[in-house]
Each structure stands twice: as C-alpha cells, then as structure tokens.
mmCIF file of C-alpha atoms and ligand atoms in Angstrom:
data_model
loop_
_atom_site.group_PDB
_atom_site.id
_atom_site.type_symbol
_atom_site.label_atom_id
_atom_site.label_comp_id
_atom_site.label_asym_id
_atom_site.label_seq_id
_atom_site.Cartn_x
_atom_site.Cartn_y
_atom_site.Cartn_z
ATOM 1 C CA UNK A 1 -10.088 3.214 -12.774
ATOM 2 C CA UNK A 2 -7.013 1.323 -11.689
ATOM 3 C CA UNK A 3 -3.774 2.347 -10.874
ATOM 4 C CA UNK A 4 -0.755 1.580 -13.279
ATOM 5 C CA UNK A 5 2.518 2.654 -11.956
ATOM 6 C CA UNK A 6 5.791 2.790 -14.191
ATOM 7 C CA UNK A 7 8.951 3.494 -12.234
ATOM 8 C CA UNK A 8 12.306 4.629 -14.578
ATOM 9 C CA UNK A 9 15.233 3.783 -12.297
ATOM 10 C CA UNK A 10 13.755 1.201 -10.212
ATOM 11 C CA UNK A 11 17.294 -0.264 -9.947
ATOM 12 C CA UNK A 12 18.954 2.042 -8.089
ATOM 13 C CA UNK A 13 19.204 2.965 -4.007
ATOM 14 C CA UNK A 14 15.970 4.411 -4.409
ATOM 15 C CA UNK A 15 13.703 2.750 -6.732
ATOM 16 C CA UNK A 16 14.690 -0.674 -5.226
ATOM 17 C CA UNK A 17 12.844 0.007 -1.686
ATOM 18 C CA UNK A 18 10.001 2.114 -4.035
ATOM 19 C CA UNK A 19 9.191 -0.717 -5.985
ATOM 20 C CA UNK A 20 8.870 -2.498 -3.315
ATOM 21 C CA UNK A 21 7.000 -0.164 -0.835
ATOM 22 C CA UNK A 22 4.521 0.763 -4.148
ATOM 23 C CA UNK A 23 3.581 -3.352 -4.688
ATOM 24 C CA UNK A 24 3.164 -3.803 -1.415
ATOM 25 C CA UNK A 25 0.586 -1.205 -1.566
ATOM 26 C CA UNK A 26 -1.092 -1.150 -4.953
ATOM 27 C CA UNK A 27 -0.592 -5.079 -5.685
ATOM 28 C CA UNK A 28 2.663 -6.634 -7.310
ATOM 29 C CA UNK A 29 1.040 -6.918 -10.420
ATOM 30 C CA UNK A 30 -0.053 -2.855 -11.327
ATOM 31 C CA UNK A 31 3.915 -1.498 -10.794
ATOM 32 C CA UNK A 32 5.904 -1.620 -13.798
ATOM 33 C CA UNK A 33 9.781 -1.738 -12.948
ATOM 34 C CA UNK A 34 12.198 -0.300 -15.556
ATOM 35 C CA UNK A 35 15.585 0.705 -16.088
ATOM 36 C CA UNK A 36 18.738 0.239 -18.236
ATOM 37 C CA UNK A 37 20.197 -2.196 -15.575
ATOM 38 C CA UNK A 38 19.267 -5.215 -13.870
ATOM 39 C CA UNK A 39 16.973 -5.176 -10.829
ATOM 40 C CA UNK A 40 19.180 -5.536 -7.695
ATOM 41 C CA UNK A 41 16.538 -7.525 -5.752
ATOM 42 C CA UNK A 42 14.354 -10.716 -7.395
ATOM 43 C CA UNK A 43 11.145 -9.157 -8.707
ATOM 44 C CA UNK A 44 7.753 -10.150 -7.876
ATOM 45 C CA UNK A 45 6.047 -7.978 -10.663
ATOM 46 C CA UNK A 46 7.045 -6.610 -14.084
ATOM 47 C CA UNK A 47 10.175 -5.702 -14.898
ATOM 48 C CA UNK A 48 11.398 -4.344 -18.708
ATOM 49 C CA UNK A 49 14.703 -2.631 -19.817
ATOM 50 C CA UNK A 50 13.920 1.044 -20.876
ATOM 51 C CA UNK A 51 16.623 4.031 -21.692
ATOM 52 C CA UNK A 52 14.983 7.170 -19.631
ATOM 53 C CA UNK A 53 15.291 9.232 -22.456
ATOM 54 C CA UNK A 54 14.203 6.745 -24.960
ATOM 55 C CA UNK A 55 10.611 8.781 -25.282
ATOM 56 C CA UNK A 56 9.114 5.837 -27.505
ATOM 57 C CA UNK A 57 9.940 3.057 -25.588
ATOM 58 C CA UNK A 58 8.774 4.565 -22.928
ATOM 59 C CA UNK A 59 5.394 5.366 -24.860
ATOM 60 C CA UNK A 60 5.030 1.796 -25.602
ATOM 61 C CA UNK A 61 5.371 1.050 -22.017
ATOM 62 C CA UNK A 62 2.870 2.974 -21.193
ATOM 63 C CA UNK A 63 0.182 1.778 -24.059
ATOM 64 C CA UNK A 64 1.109 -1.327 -23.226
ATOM 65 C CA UNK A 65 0.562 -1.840 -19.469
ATOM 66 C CA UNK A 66 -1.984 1.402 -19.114
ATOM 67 C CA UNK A 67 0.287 3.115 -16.999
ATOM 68 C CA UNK A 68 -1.705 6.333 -15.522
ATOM 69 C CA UNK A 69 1.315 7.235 -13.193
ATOM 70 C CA UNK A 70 5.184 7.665 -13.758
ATOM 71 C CA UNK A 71 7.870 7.846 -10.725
ATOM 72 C CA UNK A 72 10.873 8.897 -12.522
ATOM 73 C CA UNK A 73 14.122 8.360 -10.841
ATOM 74 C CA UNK A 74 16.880 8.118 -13.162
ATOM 75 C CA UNK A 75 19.633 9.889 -12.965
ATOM 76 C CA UNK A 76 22.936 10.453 -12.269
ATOM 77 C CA UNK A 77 23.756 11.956 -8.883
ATOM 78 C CA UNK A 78 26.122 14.644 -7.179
ATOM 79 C CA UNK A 79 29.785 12.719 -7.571
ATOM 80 C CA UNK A 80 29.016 10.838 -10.746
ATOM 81 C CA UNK A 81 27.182 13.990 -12.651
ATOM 82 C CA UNK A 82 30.668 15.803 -11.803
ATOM 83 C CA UNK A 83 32.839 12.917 -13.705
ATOM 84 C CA UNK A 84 30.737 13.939 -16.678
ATOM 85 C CA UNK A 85 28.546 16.966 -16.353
ATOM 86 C CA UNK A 86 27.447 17.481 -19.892
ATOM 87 C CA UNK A 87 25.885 13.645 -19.718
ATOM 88 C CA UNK A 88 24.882 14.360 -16.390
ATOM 89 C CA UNK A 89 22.484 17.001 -17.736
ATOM 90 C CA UNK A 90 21.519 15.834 -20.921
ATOM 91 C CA UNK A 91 20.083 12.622 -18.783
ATOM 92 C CA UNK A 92 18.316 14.471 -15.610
ATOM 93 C CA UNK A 93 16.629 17.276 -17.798
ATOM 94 C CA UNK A 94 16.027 15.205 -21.181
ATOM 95 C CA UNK A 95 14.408 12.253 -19.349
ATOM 96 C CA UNK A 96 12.337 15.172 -17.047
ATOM 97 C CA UNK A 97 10.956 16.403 -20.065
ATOM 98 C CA UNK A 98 9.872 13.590 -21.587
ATOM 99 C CA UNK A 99 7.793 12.294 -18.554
ATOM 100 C CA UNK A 100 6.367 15.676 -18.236
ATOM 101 C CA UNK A 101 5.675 15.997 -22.000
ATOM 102 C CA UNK A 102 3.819 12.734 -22.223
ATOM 103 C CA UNK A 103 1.825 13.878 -18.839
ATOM 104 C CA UNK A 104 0.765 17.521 -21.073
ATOM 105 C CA UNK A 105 -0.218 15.398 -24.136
ATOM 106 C CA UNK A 106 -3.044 13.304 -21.512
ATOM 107 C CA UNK A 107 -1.184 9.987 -21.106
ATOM 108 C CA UNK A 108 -0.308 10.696 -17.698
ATOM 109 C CA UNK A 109 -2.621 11.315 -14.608
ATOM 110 C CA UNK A 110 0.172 12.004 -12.147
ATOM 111 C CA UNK A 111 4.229 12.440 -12.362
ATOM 112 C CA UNK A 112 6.677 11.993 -9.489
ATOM 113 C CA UNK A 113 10.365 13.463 -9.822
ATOM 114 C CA UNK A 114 12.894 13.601 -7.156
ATOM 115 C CA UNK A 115 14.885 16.769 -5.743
ATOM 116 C CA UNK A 116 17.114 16.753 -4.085
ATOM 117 C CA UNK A 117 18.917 19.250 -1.175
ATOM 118 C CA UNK A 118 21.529 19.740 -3.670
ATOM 119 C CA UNK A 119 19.709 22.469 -4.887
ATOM 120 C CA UNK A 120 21.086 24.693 -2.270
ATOM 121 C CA UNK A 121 24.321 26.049 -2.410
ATOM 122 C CA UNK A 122 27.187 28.200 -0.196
ATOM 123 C CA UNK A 123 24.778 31.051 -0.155
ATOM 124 C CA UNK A 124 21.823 29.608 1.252
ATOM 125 C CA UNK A 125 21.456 29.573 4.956
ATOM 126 C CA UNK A 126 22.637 26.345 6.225
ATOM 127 C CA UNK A 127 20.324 26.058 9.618
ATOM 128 C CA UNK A 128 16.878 25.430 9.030
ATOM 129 C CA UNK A 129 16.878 25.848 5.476
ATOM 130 C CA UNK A 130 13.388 27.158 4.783
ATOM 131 C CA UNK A 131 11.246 25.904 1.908
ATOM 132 C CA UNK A 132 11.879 29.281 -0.367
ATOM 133 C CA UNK A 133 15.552 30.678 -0.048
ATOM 134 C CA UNK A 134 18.485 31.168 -1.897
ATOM 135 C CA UNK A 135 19.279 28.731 -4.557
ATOM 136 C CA UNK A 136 22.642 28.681 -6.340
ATOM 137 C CA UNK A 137 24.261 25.338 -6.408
ATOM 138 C CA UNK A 138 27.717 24.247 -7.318
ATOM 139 C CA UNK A 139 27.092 21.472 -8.454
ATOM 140 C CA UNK A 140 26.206 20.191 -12.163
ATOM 141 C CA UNK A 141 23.693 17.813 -10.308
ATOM 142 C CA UNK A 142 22.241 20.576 -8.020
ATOM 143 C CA UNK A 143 21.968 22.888 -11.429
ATOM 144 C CA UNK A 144 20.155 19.885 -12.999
ATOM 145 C CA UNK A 145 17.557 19.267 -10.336
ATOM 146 C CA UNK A 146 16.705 22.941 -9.816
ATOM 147 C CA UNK A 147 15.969 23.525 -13.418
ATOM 148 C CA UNK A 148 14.228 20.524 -12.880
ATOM 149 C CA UNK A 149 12.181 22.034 -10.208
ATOM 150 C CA UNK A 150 11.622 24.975 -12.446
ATOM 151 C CA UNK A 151 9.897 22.549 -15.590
ATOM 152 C CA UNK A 152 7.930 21.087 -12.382
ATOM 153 C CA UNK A 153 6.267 24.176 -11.790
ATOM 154 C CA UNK A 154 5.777 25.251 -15.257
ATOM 155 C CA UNK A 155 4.058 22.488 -16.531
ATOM 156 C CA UNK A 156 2.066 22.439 -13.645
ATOM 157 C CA UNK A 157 0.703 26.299 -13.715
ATOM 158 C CA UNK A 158 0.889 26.328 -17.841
ATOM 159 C CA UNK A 159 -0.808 22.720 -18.998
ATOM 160 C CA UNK A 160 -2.061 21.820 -15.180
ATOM 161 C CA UNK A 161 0.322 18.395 -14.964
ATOM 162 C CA UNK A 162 -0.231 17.218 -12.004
ATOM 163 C CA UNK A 163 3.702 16.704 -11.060
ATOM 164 C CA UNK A 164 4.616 16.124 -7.379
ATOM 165 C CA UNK A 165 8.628 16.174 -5.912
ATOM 166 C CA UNK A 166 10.272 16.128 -2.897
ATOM 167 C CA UNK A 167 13.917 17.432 -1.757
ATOM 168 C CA UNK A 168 15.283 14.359 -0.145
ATOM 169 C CA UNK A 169 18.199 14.881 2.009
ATOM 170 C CA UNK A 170 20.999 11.966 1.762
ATOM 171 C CA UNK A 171 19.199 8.805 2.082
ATOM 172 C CA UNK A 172 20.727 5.694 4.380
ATOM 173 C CA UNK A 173 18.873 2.185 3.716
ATOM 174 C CA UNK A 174 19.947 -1.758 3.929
ATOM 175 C CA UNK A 175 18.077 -3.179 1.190
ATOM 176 C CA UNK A 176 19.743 -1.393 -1.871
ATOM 177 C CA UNK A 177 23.184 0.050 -2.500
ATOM 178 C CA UNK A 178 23.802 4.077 -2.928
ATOM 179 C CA UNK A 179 25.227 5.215 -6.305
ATOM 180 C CA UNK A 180 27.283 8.326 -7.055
ATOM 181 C CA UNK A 181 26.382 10.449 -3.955
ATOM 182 C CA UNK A 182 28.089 12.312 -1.451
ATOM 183 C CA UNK A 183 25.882 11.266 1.135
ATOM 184 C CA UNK A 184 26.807 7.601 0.094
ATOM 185 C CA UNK A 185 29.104 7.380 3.146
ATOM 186 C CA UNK A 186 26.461 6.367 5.894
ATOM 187 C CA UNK A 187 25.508 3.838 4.130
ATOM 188 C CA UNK A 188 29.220 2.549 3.389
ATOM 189 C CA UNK A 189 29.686 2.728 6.935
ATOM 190 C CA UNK A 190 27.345 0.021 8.259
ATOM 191 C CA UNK A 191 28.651 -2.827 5.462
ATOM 192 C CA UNK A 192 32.494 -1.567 5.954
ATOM 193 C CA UNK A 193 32.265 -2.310 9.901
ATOM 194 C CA UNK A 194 30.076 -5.366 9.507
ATOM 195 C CA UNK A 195 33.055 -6.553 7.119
ATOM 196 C CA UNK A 196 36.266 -5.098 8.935
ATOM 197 C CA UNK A 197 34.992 -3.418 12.115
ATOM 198 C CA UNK A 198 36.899 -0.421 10.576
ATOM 199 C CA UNK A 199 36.255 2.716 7.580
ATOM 200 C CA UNK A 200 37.630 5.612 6.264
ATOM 201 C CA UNK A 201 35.190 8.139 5.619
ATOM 202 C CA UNK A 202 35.913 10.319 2.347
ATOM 203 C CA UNK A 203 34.445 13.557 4.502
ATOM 204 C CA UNK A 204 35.217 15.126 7.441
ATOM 205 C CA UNK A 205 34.349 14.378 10.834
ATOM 206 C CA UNK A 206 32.431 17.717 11.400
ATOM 207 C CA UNK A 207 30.717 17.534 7.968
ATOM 208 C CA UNK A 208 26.532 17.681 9.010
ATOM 209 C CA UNK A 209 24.288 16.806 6.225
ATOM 210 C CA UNK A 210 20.234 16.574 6.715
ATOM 211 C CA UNK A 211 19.931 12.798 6.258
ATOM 212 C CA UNK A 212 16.737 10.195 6.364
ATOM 213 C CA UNK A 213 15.816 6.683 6.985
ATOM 214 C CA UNK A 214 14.738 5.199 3.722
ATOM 215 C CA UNK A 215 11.495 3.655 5.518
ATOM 216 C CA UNK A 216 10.581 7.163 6.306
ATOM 217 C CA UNK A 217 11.705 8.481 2.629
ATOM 218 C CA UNK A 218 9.507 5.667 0.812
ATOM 219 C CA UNK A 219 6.456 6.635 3.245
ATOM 220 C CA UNK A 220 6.884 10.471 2.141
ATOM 221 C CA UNK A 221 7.026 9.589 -1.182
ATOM 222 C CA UNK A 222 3.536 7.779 -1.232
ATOM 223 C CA UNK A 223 2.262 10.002 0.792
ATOM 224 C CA UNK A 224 2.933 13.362 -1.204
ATOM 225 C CA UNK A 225 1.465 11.025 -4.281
ATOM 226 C CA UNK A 226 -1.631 10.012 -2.761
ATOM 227 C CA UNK A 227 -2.852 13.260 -1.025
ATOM 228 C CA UNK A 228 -5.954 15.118 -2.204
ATOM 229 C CA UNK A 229 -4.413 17.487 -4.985
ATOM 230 C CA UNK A 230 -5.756 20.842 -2.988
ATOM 231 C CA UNK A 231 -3.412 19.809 -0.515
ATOM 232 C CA UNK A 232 -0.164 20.040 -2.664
ATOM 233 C CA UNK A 233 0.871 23.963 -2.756
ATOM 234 C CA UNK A 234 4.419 23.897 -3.582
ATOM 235 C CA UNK A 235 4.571 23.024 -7.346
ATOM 236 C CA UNK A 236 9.083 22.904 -6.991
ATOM 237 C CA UNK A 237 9.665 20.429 -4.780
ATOM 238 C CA UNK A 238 9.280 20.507 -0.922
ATOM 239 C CA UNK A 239 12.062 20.090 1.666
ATOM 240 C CA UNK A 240 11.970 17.071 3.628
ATOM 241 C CA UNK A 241 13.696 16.600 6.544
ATOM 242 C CA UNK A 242 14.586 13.325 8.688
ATOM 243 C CA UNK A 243 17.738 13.745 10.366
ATOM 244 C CA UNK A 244 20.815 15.414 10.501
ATOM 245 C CA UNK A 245 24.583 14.101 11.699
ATOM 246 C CA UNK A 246 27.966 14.194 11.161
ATOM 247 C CA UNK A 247 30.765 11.438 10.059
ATOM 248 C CA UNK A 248 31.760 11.548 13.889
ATOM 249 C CA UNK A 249 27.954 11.056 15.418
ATOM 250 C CA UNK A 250 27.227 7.980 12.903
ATOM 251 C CA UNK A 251 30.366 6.469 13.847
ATOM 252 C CA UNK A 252 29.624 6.712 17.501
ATOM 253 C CA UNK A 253 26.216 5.180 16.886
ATOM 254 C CA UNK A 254 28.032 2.401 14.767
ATOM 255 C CA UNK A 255 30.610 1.552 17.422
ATOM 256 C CA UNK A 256 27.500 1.090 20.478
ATOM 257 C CA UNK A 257 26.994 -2.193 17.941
ATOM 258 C CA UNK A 258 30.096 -2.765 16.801
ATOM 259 C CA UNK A 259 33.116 -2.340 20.050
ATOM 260 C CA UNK A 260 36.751 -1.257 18.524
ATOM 261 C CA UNK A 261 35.028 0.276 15.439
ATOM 262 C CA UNK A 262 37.261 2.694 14.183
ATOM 263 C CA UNK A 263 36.329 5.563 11.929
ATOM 264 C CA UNK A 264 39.310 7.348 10.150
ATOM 265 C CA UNK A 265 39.061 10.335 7.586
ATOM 266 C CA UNK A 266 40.357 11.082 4.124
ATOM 267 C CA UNK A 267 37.862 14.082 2.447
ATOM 268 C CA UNK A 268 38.658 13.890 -1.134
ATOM 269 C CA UNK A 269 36.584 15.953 -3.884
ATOM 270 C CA UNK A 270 32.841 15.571 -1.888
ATOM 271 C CA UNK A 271 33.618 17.646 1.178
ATOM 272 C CA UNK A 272 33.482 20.320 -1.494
ATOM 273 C CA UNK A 273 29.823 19.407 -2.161
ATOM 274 C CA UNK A 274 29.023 18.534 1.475
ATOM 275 C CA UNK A 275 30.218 21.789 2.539
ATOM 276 C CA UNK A 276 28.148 23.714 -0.256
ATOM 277 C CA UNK A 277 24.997 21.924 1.222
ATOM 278 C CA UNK A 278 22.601 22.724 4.361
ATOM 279 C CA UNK A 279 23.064 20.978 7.708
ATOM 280 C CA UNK A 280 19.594 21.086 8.346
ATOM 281 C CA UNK A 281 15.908 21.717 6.539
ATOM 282 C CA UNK A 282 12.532 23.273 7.693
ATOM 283 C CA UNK A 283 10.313 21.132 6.272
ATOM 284 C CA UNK A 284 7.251 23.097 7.481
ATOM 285 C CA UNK A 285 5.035 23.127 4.492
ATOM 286 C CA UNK A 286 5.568 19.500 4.149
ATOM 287 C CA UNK A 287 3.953 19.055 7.499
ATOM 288 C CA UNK A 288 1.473 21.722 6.953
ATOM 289 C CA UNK A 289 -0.018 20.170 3.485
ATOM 290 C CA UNK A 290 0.128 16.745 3.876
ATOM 291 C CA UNK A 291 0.663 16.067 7.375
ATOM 292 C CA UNK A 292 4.522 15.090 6.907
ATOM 293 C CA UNK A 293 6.386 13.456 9.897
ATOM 294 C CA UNK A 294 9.819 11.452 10.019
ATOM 295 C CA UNK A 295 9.450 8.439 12.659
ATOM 296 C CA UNK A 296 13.569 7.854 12.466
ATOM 297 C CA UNK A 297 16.192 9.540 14.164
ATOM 298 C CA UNK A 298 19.877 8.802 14.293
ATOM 299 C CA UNK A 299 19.720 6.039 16.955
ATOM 300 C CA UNK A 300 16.515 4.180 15.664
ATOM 301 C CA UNK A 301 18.033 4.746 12.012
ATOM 302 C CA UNK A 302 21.550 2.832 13.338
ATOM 303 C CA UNK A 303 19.751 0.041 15.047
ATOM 304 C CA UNK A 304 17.366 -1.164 12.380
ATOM 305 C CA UNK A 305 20.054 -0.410 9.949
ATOM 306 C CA UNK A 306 22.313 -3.192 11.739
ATOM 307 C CA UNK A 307 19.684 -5.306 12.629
ATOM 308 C CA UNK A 308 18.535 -5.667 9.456
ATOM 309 C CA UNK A 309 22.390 -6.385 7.965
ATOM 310 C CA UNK A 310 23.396 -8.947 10.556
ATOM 311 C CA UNK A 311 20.214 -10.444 9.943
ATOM 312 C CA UNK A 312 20.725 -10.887 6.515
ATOM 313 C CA UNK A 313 24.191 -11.953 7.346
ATOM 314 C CA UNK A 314 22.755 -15.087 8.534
HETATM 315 N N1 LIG B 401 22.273 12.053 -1.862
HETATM 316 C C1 LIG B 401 22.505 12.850 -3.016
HETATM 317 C C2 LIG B 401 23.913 12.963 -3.354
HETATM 318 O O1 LIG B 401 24.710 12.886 -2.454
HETATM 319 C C3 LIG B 401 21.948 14.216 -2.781
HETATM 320 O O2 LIG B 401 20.766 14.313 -3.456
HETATM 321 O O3 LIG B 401 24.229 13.157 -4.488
#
C-alpha cells in the first residue's frame, strides 16, 4: 500500500524544508501540506488550511487523501510559548493528542512529533547530555514537549502506536525563516550581515547551544521514520546532535565571508532559556539504532548557508 503523508505545520522553519525533503522522496503528489498559514515557498503538491487541534478537520483530511502517516509540527516554540504559556500548552499537548488518538483508533500507521532539547533544564548536565538524565525544564515550551514525550511513550507501550520523535537541537537553514526560538539567532545572523554587514545578537557571546544543519535535521527525520520498527528503542524522543557553538564562533565563521562584519550583544529574556539548556548532546542511541550521523559542522554549515543566500540574492 502507498504512502500518504499529512504534515500539520508545514509552514513553518521546519515543515517548509520537510515538505520538501518528503516530495522529493515519496512523489509531490502523496504529501499533504497543512497549516493555519500560508505556505512560505510555492507548492508543488497539496496544500489545505487545517487548525492542529481542529480533530475533525483533520479527520476529513485524512479520509479524504488516505493519509497512513502524520508529521505533526505545530506549535509554538520556547520565546513565543513564554508570551502566552497557557495557549502555548493548550496547542502543543491538545494537537499531540489528537494525532496520537486518531493513530490508537487505526487511522494512522505511523506518527512523527518533534522534541526538542528544551526538555532539559539547569539541573541536567550540560556536557554530553546523555539520552536518559535529568529533566526539569523552565520553560512552558520545554514542560510542553516533555509531557509530550511522556504521551509518546504511553501510547506506544499501552495501544502499540507506532510514534517516532527526535530532540532537535536549534536548527539553522536558508530556505525557511525561524519562528519564536531562542536558537533563532544563527539564522538571523546570516540575512542581518548579508543586509548590513553588521547584528546584534540578543545572547551572549559565550552562550553554546547544540545546533544542526537543517539538511542534516530533514535527513534524521526520514530516517528515524523509515527504519525497520525493531530498530526504534527509545519510545520519548532521542537526542540528536549536529553541532555546537557560541554567538562569538558563528560570528567568526560569518565574518571569513563577510570582512568588517561586526557582531555586537544585547541578551534580553532568552539567555535565560539558553543558559537553562545543554551545550552539547550524546546522541549515542541515535547512532546505535538507526545508524545516525550529522555530515555538517560549523564551517560546512556557514558556507552552504551563505552560498545558498547570495545565490538567491541574485
Ligand atoms: N529551537 C527551539 C527554540 O529555541 C528549541 O527547540 O525554541
């Protein structure tokens, strides 16, 4: 039988560059693109409006096209959950349970939902952060996503859904722009000095967060998905690691491309978050079950990154 993919959220940072990755590889025509606002990229394949926690549109989407899989990715993320963290809960755990609700009744073969490192918090170790450590985030975001984690697991050992998640660490592409995060600022970085050679970073210079190409991210993604199921042992999420850098190392990076680039600093309310996160993740078990490996590091993340934006600069 053929595979029907619905993404929720394909219009943000990361559904943009999934859409895209998942067409390329299942055909344009069998991914189903939704979310409450417009695409940011022309579409080459379906594309309807749907409220994530609208359960019975999203039904109809499903009886409709014969979806079989769901990648759910809306939500709202660490900065923007703060603004509002009542919403910001209500959203990330309501439309959760509805994908993984529809998944127990049979209409779903397979589920994707998206961790993140904000799951950690001041008391886990920050080096290395191993797959099963100590979890108490700060954050309303970080609360929702490992509750999240927690439904993941459940539904999996109680009614055998088939649910599959990865912690992504802040994630840095060219093709989409970031929304709400506190990672957002190496992304800013690259359109800021293509525009005025010049930007003020709202953390610290010293500030190391794990980090990841989103080539790499999109790969991970399809590739936790499509592995044989006696391969996936960690029914929460797993870490997944690509990089790791501070506001000062990017902006070194930047300036090899961009001479006089200067990088100032004004922390404002995300260093708090920042700080309460990891600098770095063992991603062992990723590698072990599924044969995870990041090809990007900081460099080769910097120079496709401005590559690809001068190109498209014309
Ligand atoms: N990149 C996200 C954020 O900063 C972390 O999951 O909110």
């Amino acid at each position: 039988m053929s595979k029907k993919i619905l993404v929720i959220g394909s219009s943000g940072q990361i559904g943009t560059e999934l859409v895209e990755g998942l067409r390329t590889r299942f055909g344009a025509e069998n991914i189903v693109a939704s979310d409450i606002k417009q695409p940011q990229v022309a579409q080459d394949g379906p594309f309807v409006m749907v409220d994530a926690m609208d359960r019975r549109g999203i039904e109809r989407i499903l009886d409709k096209h014969g979806i079989t899989e769901v990648y759910l990715l809306a939500a709202l993320l660490s900065a923007t959950a703060e603004k509002d963290p009542a919403f910001a809960w209500k959203l990330n755990m309501e439309s959760l349970l509805i994908v993984l609700e529809l998944a127990r009744e049979g209409k779903l073969k397979k589920v994707y939902w998206p961790s993140s490192i904000a799951v950690f918090g001041p008391t886990t170790p920050k080096d290395m952060t191993p797959q099963r450590t100590v979890t108490e985030p700060t954050t309303v975001y970080g609360i929702s996503k490992l509750a999240g984690e927690g439904w993941c697991q459940y539904y999996h050992q109680r009614y055998g859904v088939d649910v599959r998640s990865l912690r992504y660490p802040g994630l840095i592409g060219w093709k989409s722009a970031p929304g709400g995060g506190t990672t957002d600022y190496a992304v800013h970085i690259f359109h800021e000095a293509i525009k005025h050679g010049a930007y003020t970073s709202f953390l610290g210079p010293k500030s190391t967060l794990p980090m990841m190409y989103m080539p790499d991210a999109i790969r991970a993604t399809i590739d936790l998905m499509e592995a044989p199921v006696e391969r996936i042992k960690v029914r929460t999420s797993y870490n997944l690691a690509g990089m790791s850098f501070t506001p000062e190392e990017i902006a070194a990076e930047v300036a090899r491309h961009f001479p006089g680039f200067r990088m100032g600093y004004a922390p404002d309310q995300r260093q708090a978050y920042a700080d309460s996160w990891p600098n770095s993740i063992d991603d062992s078990a990723a590698r072990a079950d599924w044969g995870w490996a990041p090809r990007y590091d900081l460099r080769a993340m910097v120079d496709d990154m401005v590559l690809n934006l001068r190109g498209g600069q014309g």
